[in-house]
Coordinates of C-alpha atoms and ligand atoms in Angstrom, one line a residue:
M1 CA 0.0 0.0 0.0
T2 CA 1.5 3.4 -0.9
R3 CA 1.2 6.1 1.7
V4 CA 0.1 9.5 0.4
V5 CA 2.3 12.3 1.8
P6 CA 0.3 15.4 2.5
P7 CA 1.5 18.6 0.8
A8 CA 3.9 20.5 3.0
V9 CA 2.8 24.2 3.4
V10 CA 4.7 26.9 5.2
L11 CA 2.5 29.6 6.5
G12 CA 4.6 32.7 7.1
V13 CA 2.8 35.4 9.2
S14 CA 4.3 38.9 9.5
G15 CA 3.3 41.6 12.0
G16 CA 0.1 43.2 10.9
I17 CA -3.4 43.3 12.4
A18 CA -4.6 40.9 9.7
A19 CA -2.5 38.2 11.4
Y20 CA -5.7 37.0 13.0
K21 CA -7.2 36.2 9.6
A22 CA -4.2 33.9 8.9
A23 CA -5.7 31.6 11.6
D24 CA -8.7 31.0 9.3
L25 CA -6.3 30.3 6.4
L26 CA -4.4 27.8 8.6
R27 CA -7.6 26.1 9.5
R28 CA -8.6 25.7 5.8
F29 CA -5.2 24.1 5.1
T30 CA -5.2 21.7 8.1
E31 CA -8.8 20.6 7.6
S32 CA -8.2 19.7 4.0
G33 CA -5.2 17.5 4.9
H34 CA -2.2 19.8 4.4
D35 CA 0.9 19.5 6.6
V36 CA 1.4 23.1 7.8
T37 CA 4.3 24.7 9.5
V38 CA 3.6 28.1 10.8
V39 CA 6.6 30.5 10.8
P40 CA 5.6 33.8 12.4
T41 CA 7.8 36.9 12.8
E42 CA 8.5 38.3 16.2
S43 CA 6.1 41.2 15.5
A44 CA 3.3 38.8 14.3
L45 CA 3.3 37.3 17.8
A46 CA 2.4 40.7 19.2
F47 CA -0.9 40.3 17.3
V48 CA -1.6 36.5 17.6
G49 CA 0.4 34.4 20.1
A50 CA 2.4 31.3 19.6
P51 CA -0.1 29.0 21.4
T52 CA -2.7 29.8 18.8
W53 CA -0.5 28.8 15.9
A54 CA 0.8 25.7 17.7
A55 CA -2.7 24.5 18.7
L56 CA -4.1 25.1 15.2
S57 CA -1.2 23.6 13.3
G58 CA -0.3 20.8 15.8
K59 CA 3.3 21.8 15.7
A60 CA 5.5 24.0 17.9
V61 CA 6.3 27.4 16.4
S62 CA 9.4 29.5 16.4
T63 CA 10.5 32.8 15.0
S64 CA 14.2 32.3 15.5
V65 CA 17.0 30.3 13.8
W66 CA 18.4 29.5 17.3
D67 CA 15.7 27.0 18.3
D68 CA 16.2 23.3 17.6
V69 CA 19.5 24.1 15.9
Q70 CA 20.5 20.4 15.6
Q71 CA 17.6 20.1 13.0
V72 CA 18.9 23.1 11.0
P73 CA 15.4 24.6 10.7
H74 CA 16.4 27.7 8.9
V75 CA 17.3 25.5 5.9
R76 CA 15.1 22.4 6.3
I77 CA 11.7 24.2 6.5
G78 CA 12.2 26.0 3.2
Q79 CA 13.8 23.1 1.4
S80 CA 11.0 20.6 2.3
A81 CA 8.1 23.0 1.5
D82 CA 5.8 22.4 -1.5
L83 CA 4.4 25.9 -1.1
V84 CA 5.2 28.9 1.0
V85 CA 2.5 31.5 1.6
V86 CA 3.0 34.7 3.7
A87 CA -0.2 36.2 4.9
P88 CA -0.3 38.9 5.9
A89 CA 2.9 40.2 4.2
T90 CA 3.7 43.6 5.6
A91 CA 5.7 46.3 3.7
D92 CA 8.7 45.4 5.9
L93 CA 8.5 41.7 5.1
L94 CA 8.1 42.4 1.3
A95 CA 11.2 44.7 1.5
K96 CA 13.3 42.0 3.3
A97 CA 12.2 39.3 0.9
A98 CA 13.0 41.5 -2.2
H99 CA 16.4 42.3 -0.8
G100 CA 17.3 38.8 0.4
L101 CA 17.7 39.7 4.1
A102 CA 17.7 36.8 6.4
D103 CA 17.5 37.9 10.0
D104 CA 14.8 35.5 11.4
L105 CA 13.3 32.1 10.6
L106 CA 10.8 33.3 8.1
T107 CA 13.2 35.3 5.9
N108 CA 15.7 32.4 6.0
T109 CA 12.9 30.1 4.9
L110 CA 12.1 32.4 2.0
L111 CA 15.7 32.1 0.8
T112 CA 15.8 28.4 1.0
A113 CA 12.4 27.6 -0.6
R114 CA 12.5 26.4 -4.2
C115 CA 8.7 25.9 -4.4
P116 CA 6.0 28.4 -5.4
V117 CA 5.9 31.4 -3.0
V118 CA 2.8 33.5 -2.5
F119 CA 2.7 36.8 -0.7
A120 CA -0.7 38.2 0.5
P121 CA 0.1 41.8 1.4
A122 CA -1.8 43.8 4.0
M123 CA -1.0 47.4 4.9
H124 CA -2.2 50.9 4.7
T125 CA -2.9 52.3 1.2
E126 CA 0.0 54.8 1.5
M127 CA 2.5 52.1 2.3
W128 CA 1.2 49.9 -0.5
E129 CA 1.4 52.7 -3.1
H130 CA 4.8 53.9 -1.9
A131 CA 7.4 53.7 -4.7
A132 CA 9.6 51.5 -2.4
T133 CA 6.9 48.9 -1.8
Q134 CA 5.9 48.9 -5.5
A135 CA 9.5 48.4 -6.5
N136 CA 9.9 45.5 -4.0
V137 CA 6.7 43.9 -5.3
A138 CA 7.9 44.2 -8.9
T139 CA 11.2 42.6 -7.9
L140 CA 9.4 39.7 -6.2
R141 CA 7.1 39.2 -9.2
S142 CA 10.0 39.3 -11.7
R143 CA 11.5 36.4 -9.7
G144 CA 8.4 34.3 -10.2
C145 CA 6.7 34.9 -6.8
I146 CA 3.0 35.5 -6.7
V147 CA 2.1 38.8 -5.0
I148 CA -1.6 39.0 -4.7
E149 CA -3.1 42.4 -5.2
P150 CA -4.5 43.6 -1.8
A151 CA -8.2 44.0 -1.6
V152 CA -10.0 47.4 -1.3
G153 CA -12.0 48.0 1.8
R154 CA -12.0 48.8 5.5
L155 CA -8.4 49.1 6.9
T156 CA -7.3 48.9 10.6
G157 CA -8.9 52.1 11.8
A158 CA -12.0 53.9 10.5
D159 CA -10.3 54.5 7.1
S160 CA -10.7 52.4 4.0
G161 CA -8.8 51.9 0.7
K162 CA -6.5 49.5 -1.0
G163 CA -4.4 47.4 1.3
R164 CA -6.8 45.0 3.0
L165 CA -5.7 41.4 3.2
P166 CA -7.6 39.4 0.5
E167 CA -10.2 37.0 1.9
P168 CA -8.6 33.8 3.4
A169 CA -10.9 31.8 1.0
E170 CA -9.3 33.6 -1.9
I171 CA -5.7 33.1 -0.7
Y172 CA -6.5 29.4 0.0
A173 CA -8.0 28.9 -3.5
I174 CA -4.8 30.4 -5.1
C175 CA -2.6 28.2 -3.0
T176 CA -4.4 24.9 -3.6
R177 CA -4.5 25.7 -7.3
L178 CA -0.7 26.3 -7.3
L179 CA -0.2 23.0 -5.4
A180 CA -2.2 21.2 -8.0
R181 CA -0.9 22.8 -11.2
G182 CA 2.4 24.5 -10.3
L183 CA 3.4 27.9 -11.5
E184 CA 2.1 28.6 -15.0
P185 CA 2.0 32.3 -15.9
D186 CA 1.0 31.4 -19.5
L187 CA -1.4 34.4 -19.6
A188 CA 1.1 36.9 -18.4
G189 CA 1.0 40.1 -20.4
R190 CA -2.6 39.3 -21.6
R191 CA -5.7 41.3 -20.7
V192 CA -9.0 39.4 -20.4
V193 CA -12.6 40.4 -19.7
V194 CA -15.0 37.9 -18.0
S195 CA -18.7 38.6 -17.4
A196 CA -20.4 36.8 -14.6
G197 CA -23.7 36.5 -12.8
G198 CA -27.2 37.2 -14.1
T199 CA -28.7 40.5 -15.2
R200 CA -31.8 42.1 -13.6
E201 CA -34.4 43.9 -15.6
H202 CA -36.4 46.2 -13.4
L203 CA -40.2 46.6 -13.6
D204 CA -40.3 49.2 -10.8
P205 CA -38.1 50.2 -7.9
V206 CA -39.0 47.0 -6.1
R207 CA -39.3 44.2 -8.6
F208 CA -37.1 42.8 -11.3
L209 CA -36.9 39.9 -13.7
G210 CA -33.8 38.0 -13.1
N211 CA -32.3 34.5 -13.4
R212 CA -30.6 31.9 -11.3
S213 CA -27.0 32.5 -12.2
S214 CA -24.9 32.7 -9.0
G215 CA -21.7 33.9 -10.8
K216 CA -19.6 31.1 -9.4
Q217 CA -18.4 29.9 -12.9
G218 CA -17.5 33.4 -14.0
Y219 CA -15.6 34.1 -10.7
A220 CA -13.7 30.8 -11.2
L221 CA -12.7 32.0 -14.7
A222 CA -11.5 35.4 -13.3
R223 CA -9.6 33.8 -10.4
T224 CA -7.9 31.2 -12.6
A225 CA -6.9 33.7 -15.3
A226 CA -5.4 36.0 -12.6
A227 CA -3.5 33.0 -11.2
R228 CA -2.1 32.3 -14.7
G229 CA -0.8 35.9 -14.8
A230 CA -3.5 37.7 -16.8
E231 CA -4.7 41.2 -16.1
V232 CA -8.4 40.5 -15.4
V233 CA -11.5 42.6 -15.6
L234 CA -14.6 41.0 -14.1
V235 CA -17.9 42.5 -15.1
A236 CA -20.2 41.1 -12.4
A237 CA -24.0 41.3 -12.6
N238 CA -25.7 41.0 -9.2
T239 CA -23.4 38.5 -7.5
A240 CA -22.8 38.1 -3.8
L241 CA -19.3 36.5 -3.9
P242 CA -16.1 38.0 -2.5
D243 CA -14.0 39.8 -5.1
P244 CA -11.4 37.4 -6.5
A245 CA -7.9 38.6 -5.4
G246 CA -6.0 40.7 -7.9
V247 CA -9.0 41.2 -10.2
K248 CA -10.6 44.5 -11.2
V249 CA -14.4 44.1 -10.6
V250 CA -16.9 46.3 -12.4
R251 CA -20.4 46.0 -11.0
V252 CA -23.5 46.1 -13.2
S253 CA -27.1 45.2 -12.9
S254 CA -29.1 45.3 -16.2
A255 CA -28.2 43.9 -19.6
L256 CA -27.7 47.4 -21.0
E257 CA -25.2 48.2 -18.2
L258 CA -23.4 45.0 -18.8
R259 CA -23.2 45.6 -22.5
D260 CA -21.7 49.1 -22.0
A261 CA -19.1 47.8 -19.5
V262 CA -18.1 44.7 -21.5
M263 CA -17.9 46.7 -24.8
A264 CA -15.7 49.4 -23.2
E265 CA -13.3 46.8 -21.6
A266 CA -13.2 44.6 -24.7
L267 CA -11.6 47.3 -26.8
S268 CA -8.2 46.7 -25.2
S269 CA -8.5 43.0 -24.4
D270 CA -7.0 39.9 -25.8
A271 CA -9.9 37.7 -24.8
V272 CA -13.5 38.1 -23.7
V273 CA -15.4 35.3 -22.0
M274 CA -19.2 35.9 -21.8
C275 CA -20.2 33.7 -18.9
A276 CA -23.0 36.0 -17.6
A277 CA -26.6 35.0 -18.1
V278 CA -27.9 38.0 -19.9
A279 CA -31.7 38.7 -20.1
D280 CA -33.0 38.5 -23.6
Y281 CA -35.8 41.1 -22.9
R282 CA -36.4 44.1 -20.7
P283 CA -39.6 45.9 -19.9
V284 CA -40.2 48.8 -22.3
E285 CA -40.9 51.0 -19.3
R286 CA -39.5 51.0 -15.8
G287 CA -42.1 52.3 -13.4
Q288 CA -41.0 55.1 -11.1
T289 CA -43.3 54.0 -8.3
K290 CA -44.2 50.6 -7.0
R291 CA -46.9 48.8 -9.0
K292 CA -49.9 48.1 -6.9
K293 CA -51.6 44.7 -7.2
T294 CA -54.9 46.4 -8.0
E295 CA -53.4 47.4 -11.3
S296 CA -53.7 44.8 -14.1
L297 CA -50.3 43.4 -14.9
N298 CA -49.7 44.1 -18.6
V299 CA -46.0 44.5 -19.3
Q300 CA -44.5 45.1 -22.7
F301 CA -41.0 43.9 -23.4
V302 CA -38.3 44.9 -25.9
Q303 CA -35.3 42.7 -26.9
N304 CA -31.9 43.4 -25.3
P305 CA -28.8 43.7 -27.5
D306 CA -27.0 40.4 -27.9
V307 CA -23.6 41.3 -26.4
L308 CA -21.8 38.2 -27.6
A309 CA -23.1 38.5 -31.1
E310 CA -22.1 42.2 -31.2
L311 CA -18.6 41.3 -30.0
G312 CA -18.4 38.6 -32.7
T313 CA -19.0 41.1 -35.5
G314 CA -16.5 43.8 -34.8
R315 CA -13.7 42.5 -32.7
R316 CA -10.1 43.6 -32.7
P317 CA -7.7 41.3 -34.7
G318 CA -6.6 38.3 -32.8
Q319 CA -9.1 38.7 -29.9
V320 CA -10.5 35.3 -28.7
L321 CA -14.2 35.3 -28.0
V322 CA -15.8 32.7 -25.7
G323 CA -19.5 32.2 -25.1
F324 CA -21.4 30.0 -22.7
A325 CA -24.7 28.2 -23.4
A326 CA -26.7 26.6 -20.7
E327 CA -29.1 24.3 -22.5
T328 CA -31.7 21.8 -21.6
G329 CA -32.4 20.1 -24.9
D330 CA -35.9 19.9 -26.3
A331 CA -38.0 18.6 -29.2
D332 CA -36.0 20.8 -31.7
G333 CA -32.6 19.3 -30.7
S334 CA -30.2 17.9 -28.2
V335 CA -28.1 20.0 -25.9
L336 CA -25.1 19.8 -28.3
E337 CA -27.2 20.4 -31.4
H338 CA -28.4 23.7 -29.9
G339 CA -24.8 24.5 -28.9
Q340 CA -23.5 24.0 -32.5
A341 CA -26.2 26.2 -33.9
K342 CA -25.5 28.9 -31.2
L343 CA -21.7 28.8 -31.9
A344 CA -22.4 29.6 -35.6
R345 CA -25.0 32.2 -34.8
K346 CA -22.9 34.2 -32.3
G347 CA -19.6 34.2 -34.3
C348 CA -17.4 33.2 -31.3
D349 CA -14.3 31.0 -31.2
L350 CA -15.4 28.8 -28.4
L351 CA -18.7 27.9 -26.9
V352 CA -18.9 26.2 -23.5
V353 CA -22.1 24.1 -23.6
N354 CA -23.5 22.7 -20.4
E355 CA -26.7 21.0 -19.5
V356 CA -28.7 22.6 -16.8
G357 CA -31.8 21.5 -14.9
D358 CA -33.8 22.0 -11.8
A359 CA -32.3 22.4 -8.3
G360 CA -30.3 19.3 -7.5
H361 CA -29.0 18.8 -11.1
P362 CA -25.3 18.1 -10.8
T363 CA -24.3 21.0 -13.1
G364 CA -27.1 23.3 -11.8
F365 CA -26.7 27.1 -11.4
E366 CA -25.9 27.3 -7.7
G367 CA -23.7 24.3 -7.5
E368 CA -19.9 24.0 -6.9
Q369 CA -19.4 21.7 -9.8
N370 CA -19.8 21.8 -13.6
A371 CA -19.3 19.6 -16.6
A372 CA -19.4 20.8 -20.2
V373 CA -18.4 20.3 -23.8
V374 CA -16.4 23.1 -25.3
L375 CA -17.1 23.5 -29.0
G376 CA -14.7 25.3 -31.2
A377 CA -15.4 27.2 -34.4
D378 CA -12.6 25.1 -35.9
G379 CA -14.7 22.0 -35.4
S380 CA -13.0 20.9 -32.2
S381 CA -14.9 19.5 -29.3
T382 CA -13.4 19.1 -25.8
E383 CA -15.3 17.2 -23.2
V384 CA -14.8 18.4 -19.6
P385 CA -16.0 15.8 -17.0
L386 CA -17.9 16.7 -13.8
G387 CA -15.4 18.6 -11.6
S388 CA -14.8 21.9 -9.9
K389 CA -15.7 25.2 -11.6
D390 CA -12.0 26.1 -11.4
A391 CA -11.1 22.9 -13.3
L392 CA -13.5 23.8 -16.1
A393 CA -12.1 27.4 -16.1
D394 CA -8.6 26.1 -16.5
V395 CA -9.7 24.1 -19.6
V396 CA -11.3 27.2 -21.1
W397 CA -8.0 29.2 -20.5
D398 CA -6.0 26.3 -22.0
L399 CA -8.1 26.5 -25.2
V400 CA -8.0 30.3 -25.2
A401 CA -4.2 30.4 -24.7
A402 CA -3.8 28.0 -27.7
R403 CA -5.8 30.4 -29.9
L404 CA -4.1 33.7 -28.9
P405 CA -1.6 35.1 -31.4
A406 CA 2.0 35.0 -30.2
S407 CA 2.8 38.1 -28.1
Ligands
LIG501 N1 -25.6 36.6 -24.4 C1 -25.3 37.9 -24.7 N2 -26.3 38.8 -24.8 C2 -27.6 38.4 -24.7 C3 -27.9 37.1 -24.4 C4 -26.9 36.2 -24.3 O1 -24.1 38.3 -24.8 N3 -28.5 39.4 -24.8 C5 -24.5 35.6 -24.3 C6 -24.3 34.9 -23.0 O2 -23.5 35.6 -22.1 C7 -23.7 33.6 -23.4 C8 -24.3 33.4 -24.8 O3 -24.7 34.6 -25.3 O4 -22.3 33.6 -23.5 C9 -25.5 32.4 -24.9 O5 -26.5 32.8 -24.0 P1 -27.9 32.2 -24.2 O6 -28.9 32.8 -23.2 O7 -27.8 30.7 -24.1 O8 -28.2 32.6 -25.7 P2 -29.4 33.3 -26.4 O9 -28.9 34.0 -27.5 O10 -30.3 34.0 -25.4 O11 -30.2 32.0 -27.0 P3 -31.5 31.3 -26.5 O12 -32.4 31.4 -27.7 O13 -31.1 29.9 -26.3 O14 -32.1 32.0 -25.3

């Protein structure tokens, strides 16, 4: 019987208030079977003490190269790691890492690690935007480290801005993906637009016509493209998911708003993936006051523009266009027959066709999994078995990357 060795993760924690959120990240790793060694800095322990890290990881923690010297921890921990993630990474820690300083156990570990290294920065906006920090981040990225863009939101005090630690769930998703696929910045230097969610067409200030799209597949596309090095714009329609780390999110509601946002961003993009469920019709008039039920309900609709078809007619040379088609199959044709017809009608390069059904269907709207067949305008057909939405997203980016002109 072969014994499966759990992936060895080093969780570096530097001294910022967001250190408490690293406990959540640690929990995610240990509960999913990773072997985690926590290496805090001395100042991290001012925020969260050693007993917390030891209890949650099941291992003693040390900040110093002088403990357990006979085991040479300052070399061994880094050498045997499959992944190192530093969360939060302060401005000071990023500076030390960029310059190769090694004055404690964490900075020594960063110098001896030969595995993927992820930094999740957290600091005040001024510190993040300072030329020194930006230069350090650029240096680390040029060496192949992943430096996640900080999130925008509430900071330590009453102030808010860019510099917040990305959500632990987002950091965890980036790390587990790196453990599964390794470092693959094959979309570096590319700009991509992804639409996600479902549009809402308002009848009055209270009511709207919407659909069941959760946005999870579109967010998976945005997250995986960012992990592969792309500059990503996510046009999100009515989603309630945390912003994917390092992605520019443009929020929209109606089909017309989505169209304007996607068309504007598409002008300078190498690929556009239309994953959003866009309403085909909108009410001719949006009432300014709430409709009363004593009124008879007589609503007139007008057709919305078809964003994908519009993109397909006038796109910039070399731009790769991907559509999604959630089909059920009917008397006029099977799921795939409807998909083939739609691919031709919309003028896109790839169409991701998936079967949808009622709640409980394995590839339903709100689920965590998806399965699809990706049809290509070149006659290709790629079957993606039931798996995570990230796994389907990676296949889509593989197919897009293969169609992008050489940069
Ligand atoms: N789409 C779009 N604009 C619309 C409707 C759909 O860009 N007004 C895009 C979707 O984002 C998706 C693809 O077109 O990528 C297919 O969406 P779907 O709703 O299946 O297509 P429809 O053209 O509405 O076809 P159907 O007759 O099956 O409703």
